[in-house]
Coordinates of C-alpha atoms in Angstrom, one line a residue:
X21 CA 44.5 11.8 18.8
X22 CA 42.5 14.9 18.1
X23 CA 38.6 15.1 18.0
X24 CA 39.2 15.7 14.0
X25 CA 41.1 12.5 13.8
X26 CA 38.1 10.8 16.3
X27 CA 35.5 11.7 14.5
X28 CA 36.9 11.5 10.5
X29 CA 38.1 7.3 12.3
X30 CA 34.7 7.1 13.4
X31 CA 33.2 8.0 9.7
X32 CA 35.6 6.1 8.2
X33 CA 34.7 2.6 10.1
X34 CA 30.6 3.2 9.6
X35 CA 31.4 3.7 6.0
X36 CA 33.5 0.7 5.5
X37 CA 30.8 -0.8 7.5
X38 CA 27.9 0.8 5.2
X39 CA 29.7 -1.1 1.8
X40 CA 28.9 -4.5 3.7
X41 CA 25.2 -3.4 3.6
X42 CA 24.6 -4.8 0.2
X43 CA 21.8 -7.5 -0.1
X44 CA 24.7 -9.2 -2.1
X45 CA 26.8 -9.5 0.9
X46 CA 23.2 -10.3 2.9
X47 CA 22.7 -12.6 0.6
X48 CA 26.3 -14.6 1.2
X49 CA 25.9 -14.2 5.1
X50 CA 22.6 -16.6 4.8
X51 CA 24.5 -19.0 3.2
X52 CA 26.1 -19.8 6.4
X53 CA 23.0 -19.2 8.8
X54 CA 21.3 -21.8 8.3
X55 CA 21.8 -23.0 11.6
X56 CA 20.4 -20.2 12.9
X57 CA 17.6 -19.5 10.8
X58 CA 16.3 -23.6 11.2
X59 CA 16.3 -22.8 15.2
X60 CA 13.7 -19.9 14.0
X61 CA 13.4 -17.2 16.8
X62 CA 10.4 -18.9 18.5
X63 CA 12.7 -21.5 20.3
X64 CA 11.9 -20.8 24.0
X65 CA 14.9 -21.7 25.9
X66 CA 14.0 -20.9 29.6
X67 CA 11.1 -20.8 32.0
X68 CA 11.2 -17.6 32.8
X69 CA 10.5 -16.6 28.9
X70 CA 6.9 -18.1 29.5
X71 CA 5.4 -15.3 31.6
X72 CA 5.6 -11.5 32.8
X73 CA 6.0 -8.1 31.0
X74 CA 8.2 -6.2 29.3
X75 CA 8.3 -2.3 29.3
X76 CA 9.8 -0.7 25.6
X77 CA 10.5 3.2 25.0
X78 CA 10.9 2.6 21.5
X79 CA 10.4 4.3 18.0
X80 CA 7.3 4.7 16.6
X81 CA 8.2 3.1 13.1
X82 CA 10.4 0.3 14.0
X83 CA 7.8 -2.4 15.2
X84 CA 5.6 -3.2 12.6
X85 CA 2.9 -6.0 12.8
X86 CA 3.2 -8.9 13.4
X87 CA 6.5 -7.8 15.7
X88 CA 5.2 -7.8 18.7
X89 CA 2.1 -10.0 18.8
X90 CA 4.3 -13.1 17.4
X91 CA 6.9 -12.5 20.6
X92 CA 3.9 -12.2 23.1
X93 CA 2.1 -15.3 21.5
X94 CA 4.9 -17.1 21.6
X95 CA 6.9 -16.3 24.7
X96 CA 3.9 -15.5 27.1
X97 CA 5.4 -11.9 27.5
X98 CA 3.1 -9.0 27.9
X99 CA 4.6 -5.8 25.7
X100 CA 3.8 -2.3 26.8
X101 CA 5.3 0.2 24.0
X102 CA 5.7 3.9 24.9
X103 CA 6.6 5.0 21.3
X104 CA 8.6 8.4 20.1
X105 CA 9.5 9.9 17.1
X106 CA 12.8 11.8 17.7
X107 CA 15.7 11.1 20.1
X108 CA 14.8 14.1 21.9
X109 CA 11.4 12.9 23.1
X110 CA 13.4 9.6 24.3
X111 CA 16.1 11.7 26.4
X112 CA 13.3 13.9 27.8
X113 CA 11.4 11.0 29.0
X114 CA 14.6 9.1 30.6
X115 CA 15.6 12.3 31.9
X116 CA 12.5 12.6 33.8
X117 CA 12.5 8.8 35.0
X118 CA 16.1 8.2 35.2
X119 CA 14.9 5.3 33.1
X120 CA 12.5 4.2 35.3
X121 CA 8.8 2.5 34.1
X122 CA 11.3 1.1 30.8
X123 CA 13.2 -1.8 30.1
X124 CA 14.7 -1.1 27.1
X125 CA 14.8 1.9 25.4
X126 CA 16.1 2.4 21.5
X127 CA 19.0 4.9 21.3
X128 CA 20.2 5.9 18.1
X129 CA 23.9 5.4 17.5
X130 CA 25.2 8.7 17.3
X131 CA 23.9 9.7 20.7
X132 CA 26.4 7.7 22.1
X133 CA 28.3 11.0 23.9
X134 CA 24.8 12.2 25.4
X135 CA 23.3 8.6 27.0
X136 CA 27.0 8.6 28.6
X137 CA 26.8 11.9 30.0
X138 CA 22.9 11.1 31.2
X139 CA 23.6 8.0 33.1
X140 CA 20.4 6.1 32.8
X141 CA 21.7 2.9 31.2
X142 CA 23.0 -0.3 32.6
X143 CA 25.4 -2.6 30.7
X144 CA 24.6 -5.4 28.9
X145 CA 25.7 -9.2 30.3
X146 CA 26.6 -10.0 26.5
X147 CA 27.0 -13.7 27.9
X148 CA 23.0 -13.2 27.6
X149 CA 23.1 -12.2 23.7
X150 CA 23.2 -13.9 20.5
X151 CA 25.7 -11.5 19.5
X152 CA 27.1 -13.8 16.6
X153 CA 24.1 -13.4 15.1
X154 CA 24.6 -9.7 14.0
X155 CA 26.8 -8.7 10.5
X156 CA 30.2 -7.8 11.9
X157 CA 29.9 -4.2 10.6
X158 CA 26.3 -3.6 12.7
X159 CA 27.5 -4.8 15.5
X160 CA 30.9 -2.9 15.3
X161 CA 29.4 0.1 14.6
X162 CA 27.6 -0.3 18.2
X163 CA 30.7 -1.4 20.1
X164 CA 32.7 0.8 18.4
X165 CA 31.0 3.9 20.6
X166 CA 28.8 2.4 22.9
X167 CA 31.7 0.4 24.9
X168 CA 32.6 2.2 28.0
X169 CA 34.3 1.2 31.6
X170 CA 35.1 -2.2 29.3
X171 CA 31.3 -2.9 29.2
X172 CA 28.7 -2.7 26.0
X173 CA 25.3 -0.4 26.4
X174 CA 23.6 -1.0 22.8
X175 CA 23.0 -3.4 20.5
X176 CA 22.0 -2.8 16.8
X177 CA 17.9 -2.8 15.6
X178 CA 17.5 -1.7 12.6
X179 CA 19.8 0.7 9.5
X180 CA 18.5 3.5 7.8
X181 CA 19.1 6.6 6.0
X182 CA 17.7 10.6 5.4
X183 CA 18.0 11.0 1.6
X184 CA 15.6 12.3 -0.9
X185 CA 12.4 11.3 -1.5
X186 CA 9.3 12.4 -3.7
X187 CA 6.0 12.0 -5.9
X188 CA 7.1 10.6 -9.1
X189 CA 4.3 11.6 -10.9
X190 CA 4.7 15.2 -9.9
X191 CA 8.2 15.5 -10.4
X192 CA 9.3 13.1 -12.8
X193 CA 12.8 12.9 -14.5
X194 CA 14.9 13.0 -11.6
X195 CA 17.4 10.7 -11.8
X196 CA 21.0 10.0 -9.5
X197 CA 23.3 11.4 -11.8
X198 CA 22.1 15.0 -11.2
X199 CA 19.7 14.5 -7.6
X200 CA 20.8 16.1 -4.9
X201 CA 20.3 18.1 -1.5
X202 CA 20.5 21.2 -4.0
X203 CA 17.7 19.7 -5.8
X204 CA 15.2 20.7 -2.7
X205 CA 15.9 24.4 -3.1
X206 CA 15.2 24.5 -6.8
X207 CA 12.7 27.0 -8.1
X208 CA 10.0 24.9 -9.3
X209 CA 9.4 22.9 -5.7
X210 CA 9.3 26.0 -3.9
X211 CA 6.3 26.0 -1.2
X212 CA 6.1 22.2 -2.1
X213 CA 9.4 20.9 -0.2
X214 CA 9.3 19.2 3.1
X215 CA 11.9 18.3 6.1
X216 CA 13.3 18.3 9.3
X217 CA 15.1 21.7 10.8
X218 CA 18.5 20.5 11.6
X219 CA 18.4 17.8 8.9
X220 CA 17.6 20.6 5.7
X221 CA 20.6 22.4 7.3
X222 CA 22.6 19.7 7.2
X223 CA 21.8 18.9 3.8
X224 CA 22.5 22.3 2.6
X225 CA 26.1 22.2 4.3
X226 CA 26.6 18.9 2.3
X227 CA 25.5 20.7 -0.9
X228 CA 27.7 23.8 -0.3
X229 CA 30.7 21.4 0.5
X230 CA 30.3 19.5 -2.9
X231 CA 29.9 22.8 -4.9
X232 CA 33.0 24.4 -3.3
X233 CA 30.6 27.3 -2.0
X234 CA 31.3 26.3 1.9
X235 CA 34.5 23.8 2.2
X236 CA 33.7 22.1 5.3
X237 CA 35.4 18.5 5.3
X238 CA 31.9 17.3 4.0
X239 CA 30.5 18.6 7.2
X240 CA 32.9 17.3 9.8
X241 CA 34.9 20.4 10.0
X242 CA 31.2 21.5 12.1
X243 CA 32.3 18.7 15.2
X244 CA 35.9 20.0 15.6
X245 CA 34.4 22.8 18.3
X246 CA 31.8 25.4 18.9
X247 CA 33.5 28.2 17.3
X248 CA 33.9 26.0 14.0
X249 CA 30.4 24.9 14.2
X250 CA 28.7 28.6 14.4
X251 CA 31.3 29.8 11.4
X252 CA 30.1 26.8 9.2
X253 CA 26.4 26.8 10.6
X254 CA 26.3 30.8 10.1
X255 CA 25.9 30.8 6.3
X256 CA 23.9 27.6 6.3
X257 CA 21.3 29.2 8.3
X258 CA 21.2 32.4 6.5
X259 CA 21.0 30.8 3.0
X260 CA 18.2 28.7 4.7
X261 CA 16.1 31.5 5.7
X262 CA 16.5 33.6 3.0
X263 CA 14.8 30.0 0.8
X264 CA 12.5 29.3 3.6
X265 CA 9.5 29.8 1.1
X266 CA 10.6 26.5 -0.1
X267 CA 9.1 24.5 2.9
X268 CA 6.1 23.2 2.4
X269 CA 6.0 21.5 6.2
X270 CA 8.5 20.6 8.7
X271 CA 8.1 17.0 9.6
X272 CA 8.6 15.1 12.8
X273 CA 7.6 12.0 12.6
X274 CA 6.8 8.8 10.0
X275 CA 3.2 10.0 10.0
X276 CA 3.5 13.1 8.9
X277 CA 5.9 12.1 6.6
X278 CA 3.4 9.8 4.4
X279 CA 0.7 12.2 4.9
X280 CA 3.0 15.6 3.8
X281 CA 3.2 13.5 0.1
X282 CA -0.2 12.1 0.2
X283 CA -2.8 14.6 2.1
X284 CA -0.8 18.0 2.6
X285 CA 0.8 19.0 -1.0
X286 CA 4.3 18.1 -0.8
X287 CA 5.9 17.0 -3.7
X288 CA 9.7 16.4 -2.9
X289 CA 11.7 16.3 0.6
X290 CA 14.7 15.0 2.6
X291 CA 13.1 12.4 4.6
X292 CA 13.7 8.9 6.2
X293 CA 13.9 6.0 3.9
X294 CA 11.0 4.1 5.5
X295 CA 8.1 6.2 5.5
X296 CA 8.4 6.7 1.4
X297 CA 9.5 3.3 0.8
X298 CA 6.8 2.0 2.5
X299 CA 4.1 4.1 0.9
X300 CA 6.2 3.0 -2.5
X301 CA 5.6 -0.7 -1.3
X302 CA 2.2 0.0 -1.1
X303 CA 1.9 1.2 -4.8
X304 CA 1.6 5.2 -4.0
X305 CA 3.6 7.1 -6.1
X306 CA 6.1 8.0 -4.1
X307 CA 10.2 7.1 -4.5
X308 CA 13.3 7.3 -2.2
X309 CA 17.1 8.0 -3.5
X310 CA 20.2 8.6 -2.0
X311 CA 21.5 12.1 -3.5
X312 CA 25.1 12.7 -5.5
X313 CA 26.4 14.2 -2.0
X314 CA 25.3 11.1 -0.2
X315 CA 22.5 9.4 2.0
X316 CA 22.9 10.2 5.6
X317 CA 22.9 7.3 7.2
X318 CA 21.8 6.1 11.1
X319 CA 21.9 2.8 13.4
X320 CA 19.0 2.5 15.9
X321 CA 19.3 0.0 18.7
X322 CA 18.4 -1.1 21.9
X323 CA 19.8 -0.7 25.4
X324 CA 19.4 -1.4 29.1
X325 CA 17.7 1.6 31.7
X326 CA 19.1 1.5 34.8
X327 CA 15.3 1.6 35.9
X328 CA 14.3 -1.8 34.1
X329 CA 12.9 -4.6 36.6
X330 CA 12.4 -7.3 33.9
X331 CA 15.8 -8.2 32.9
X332 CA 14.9 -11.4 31.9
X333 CA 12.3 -11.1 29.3
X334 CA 14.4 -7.9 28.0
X335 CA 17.4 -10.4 26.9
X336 CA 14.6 -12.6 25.8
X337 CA 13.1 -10.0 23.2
X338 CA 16.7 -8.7 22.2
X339 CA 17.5 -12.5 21.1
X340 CA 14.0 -13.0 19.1
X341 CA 14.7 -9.8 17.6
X342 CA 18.3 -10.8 16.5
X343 CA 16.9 -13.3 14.9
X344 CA 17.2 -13.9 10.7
X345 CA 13.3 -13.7 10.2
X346 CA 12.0 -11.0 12.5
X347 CA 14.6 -9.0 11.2
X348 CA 13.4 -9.3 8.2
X349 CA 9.9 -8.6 9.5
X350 CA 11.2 -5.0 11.4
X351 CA 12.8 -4.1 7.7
X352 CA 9.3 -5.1 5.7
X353 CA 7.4 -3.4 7.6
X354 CA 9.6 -0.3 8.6
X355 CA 11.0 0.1 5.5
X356 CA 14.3 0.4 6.8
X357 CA 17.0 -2.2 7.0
X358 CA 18.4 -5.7 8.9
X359 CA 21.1 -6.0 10.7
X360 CA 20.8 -9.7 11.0
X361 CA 22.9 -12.8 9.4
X362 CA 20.6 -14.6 6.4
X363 CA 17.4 -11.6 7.2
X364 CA 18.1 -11.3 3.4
X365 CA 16.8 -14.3 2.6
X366 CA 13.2 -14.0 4.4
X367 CA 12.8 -10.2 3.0
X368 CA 10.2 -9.8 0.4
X369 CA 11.0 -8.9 -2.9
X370 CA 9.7 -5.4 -3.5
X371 CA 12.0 -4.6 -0.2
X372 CA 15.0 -5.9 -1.8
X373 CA 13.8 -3.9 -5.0
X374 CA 13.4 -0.8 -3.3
X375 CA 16.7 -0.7 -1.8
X376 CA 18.7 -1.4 -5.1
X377 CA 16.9 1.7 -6.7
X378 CA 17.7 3.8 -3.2
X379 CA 21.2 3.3 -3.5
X380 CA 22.0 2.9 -7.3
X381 CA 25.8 3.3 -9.1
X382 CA 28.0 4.2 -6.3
X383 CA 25.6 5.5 -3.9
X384 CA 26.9 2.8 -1.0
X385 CA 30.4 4.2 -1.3
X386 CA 29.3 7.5 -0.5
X387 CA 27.2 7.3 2.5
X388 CA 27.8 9.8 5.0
X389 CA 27.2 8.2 8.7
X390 CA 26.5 10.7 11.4
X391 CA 29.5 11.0 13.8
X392 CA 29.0 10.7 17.7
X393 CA 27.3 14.1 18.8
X394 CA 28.7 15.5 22.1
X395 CA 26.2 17.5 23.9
X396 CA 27.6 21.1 22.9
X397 CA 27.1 20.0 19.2
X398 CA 23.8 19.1 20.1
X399 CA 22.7 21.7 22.1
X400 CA 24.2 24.3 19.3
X401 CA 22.8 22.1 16.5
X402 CA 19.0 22.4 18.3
X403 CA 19.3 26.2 18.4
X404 CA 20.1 26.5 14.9
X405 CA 17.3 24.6 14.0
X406 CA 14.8 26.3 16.2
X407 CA 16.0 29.7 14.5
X408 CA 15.2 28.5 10.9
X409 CA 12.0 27.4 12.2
X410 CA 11.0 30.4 13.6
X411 CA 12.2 32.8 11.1

């Protein structure tokens, strides 16, 4: 089977796996959790649960209050968080450790290929996990990469997206018939636009896909091999540089996300789902919509260091978080979304609001999942970005 064939099978499954995300099929899947959701995720089951610590490298957006304080009051287990806001701060700092001083860390999905090649994880003892908990389609879409040597390294957290997002009452009247990544390089947002590096290029490949301008196999074409990549990547970065008057700020994390729209002038970017939706939760006039060429979309979850000493108050926190309502509680807070059995059901309702006018029309049949990244693409991919930064 060819890395083509991989990677377009790989798409294909997320995507399938991305139409089961509707609160409507959320919705039917807490019809039959109520056993589940009457245990609640308080339920201590074993002695050891009562006492010690627990060590997280995790994202600095995914644990909203009152996450953590409800497992330690509950459980007796001390948290320490050591939170980052980009997969490349995580590697760094499991690089230098080889996992040691963590537990668990919080791996995003398509970084399956580099945690492989890093060897800092241990396998899971899925005996230990409440795995029947999960939807079927988050839970594939971790096995479904994260199996090697016949053993599992990551469990699901938490579902999101990169879309576009911006002040509705500086740029109102766009709608999802006519948004999309194009829609950040139009004249009248130029010095007010805000994103990552290798995200905007991204976007802009999507874009110059859908318009016929650069045919790439919606951007797959750029995983095939390094030659393909540069070809593609080429006049992606040139068109970028040449715009780069556009950019407001780059962003690299939640925070500076909220405070591009709300302190620092930006009025439209390709962002995260959670930082804008929860600013719109909190009445700010800020939206969040998944573009004509497709949302990008992500899975975050959790996995073993080779490094962690308490094993048994890390199962302990995976199975309280794998629970209906502090599911729900990552999602409210986060913005982002569960990937839980009946979390629908304990969600509040302006979250359930926000994410029908995300992903109006058709927008859940076009998601575009990032593939798994093997480390050349990466490696490439950062160098690319560094260049339109620094140009």
């Amino acid at each position: 089977m060819t890395k083509q064939t991989d990677l377009r099978n790989s798409t294909n499954l997320t995507l399938l796996a991305a139409r089961g995300f509707t609160r409507r099929t959320l919705l039917k899947g807490a019809l039959g959790a109520g056993a589940v959701a009457a245990s609640g995720p308080w339920l201590v089951r074993d002695a050891f649960s009562s006492s010690g610590e627990l060590s997280l490298l995790n994202w600095d957006d995914e644990l909203p209050n009152p996450v953590i304080p409800n497992f330690e009051k509950k459980t007796g287990i001390k948290v320490k968080t050591t939170p980052f806001s980009q997969n490349e701060e995580q590697i760094n700092k499991l690089q230098a450790t080889a996992g040691e001083g963590f537990d668990l860390c919080e791996p995003t999905r398509d970084r399956a290929p580099q945690f492989k090649e890093l060897d800092v994880l241990a396998p899971f003892d899925t005996n230990k996990l409440h795995l029947d908990n999960l939807l079927p389609s988050m839970l594939e879409a971790s096995t479904s990469v994260w199996t090697w040597d016949g053993k599992l390294y990551h469990v699901p957290h938490c579902w999101g997206s990169e879309a576009i997002s911006w002040r509705t009452d500086l740029a109102p009247g766009l709608t999802y018939d006519k948004l999309s990544y194009g829609t950040l390089w139009a004249p009248e947002f130029k010095g007010k636009m805000q994103g990552r590096p290798h995200s905007l290029l991204l976007g802009i490949g999507l874009w110059m896909d859908a318009n016929g301008k650069l045919p790439s196999n919606r951007m797959l074409d750029a995983f095939k091999d390094e030659e393909t990549m540069k070809k593609i990547y080429d006049v992606i970065l040139a068109y970028a540089i040449e715009n780069k008057a556009q950019v407001k700020q780059f962003w690299d994390s939640s925070d500076n996300t909220k405070s591009g729209f709300m302190e620092n002038g930006c009025t439209i970017g390709q962002t995260w789902d959670g930082p804008p939706l929860s600013l719109k939760k909190q009445g700010k006039p800020v939206t969040y919509m998944a573009p004509q060429e497709g949302a990008i979309t992500w899975v975050d979850g959790w996995a073993i260091t080779k490094g962690a000493k308490n094993i048994d108050q890390a199962y302990e926190w995976l199975n309280y978080i794998h629970s209906p309502e502090v599911s729900a509680q990552v999602a409210d807070g986060s913005g982002y979304n569960p990937v839980v059995k009946g979390a629908d059901a304990f969600l509040s309702e302006a979250a359930k609001k926000n994410f029908s006018e995300a992903y109006p029309g058709d927008a859940l049949s076009k998601l575009w999942s990032r593939p798994p990244e093997p480390s050349w693409y990466a490696e490439l991919r950062t160098q690319y970005a560094e260049k339109f930064k620094a140009a």
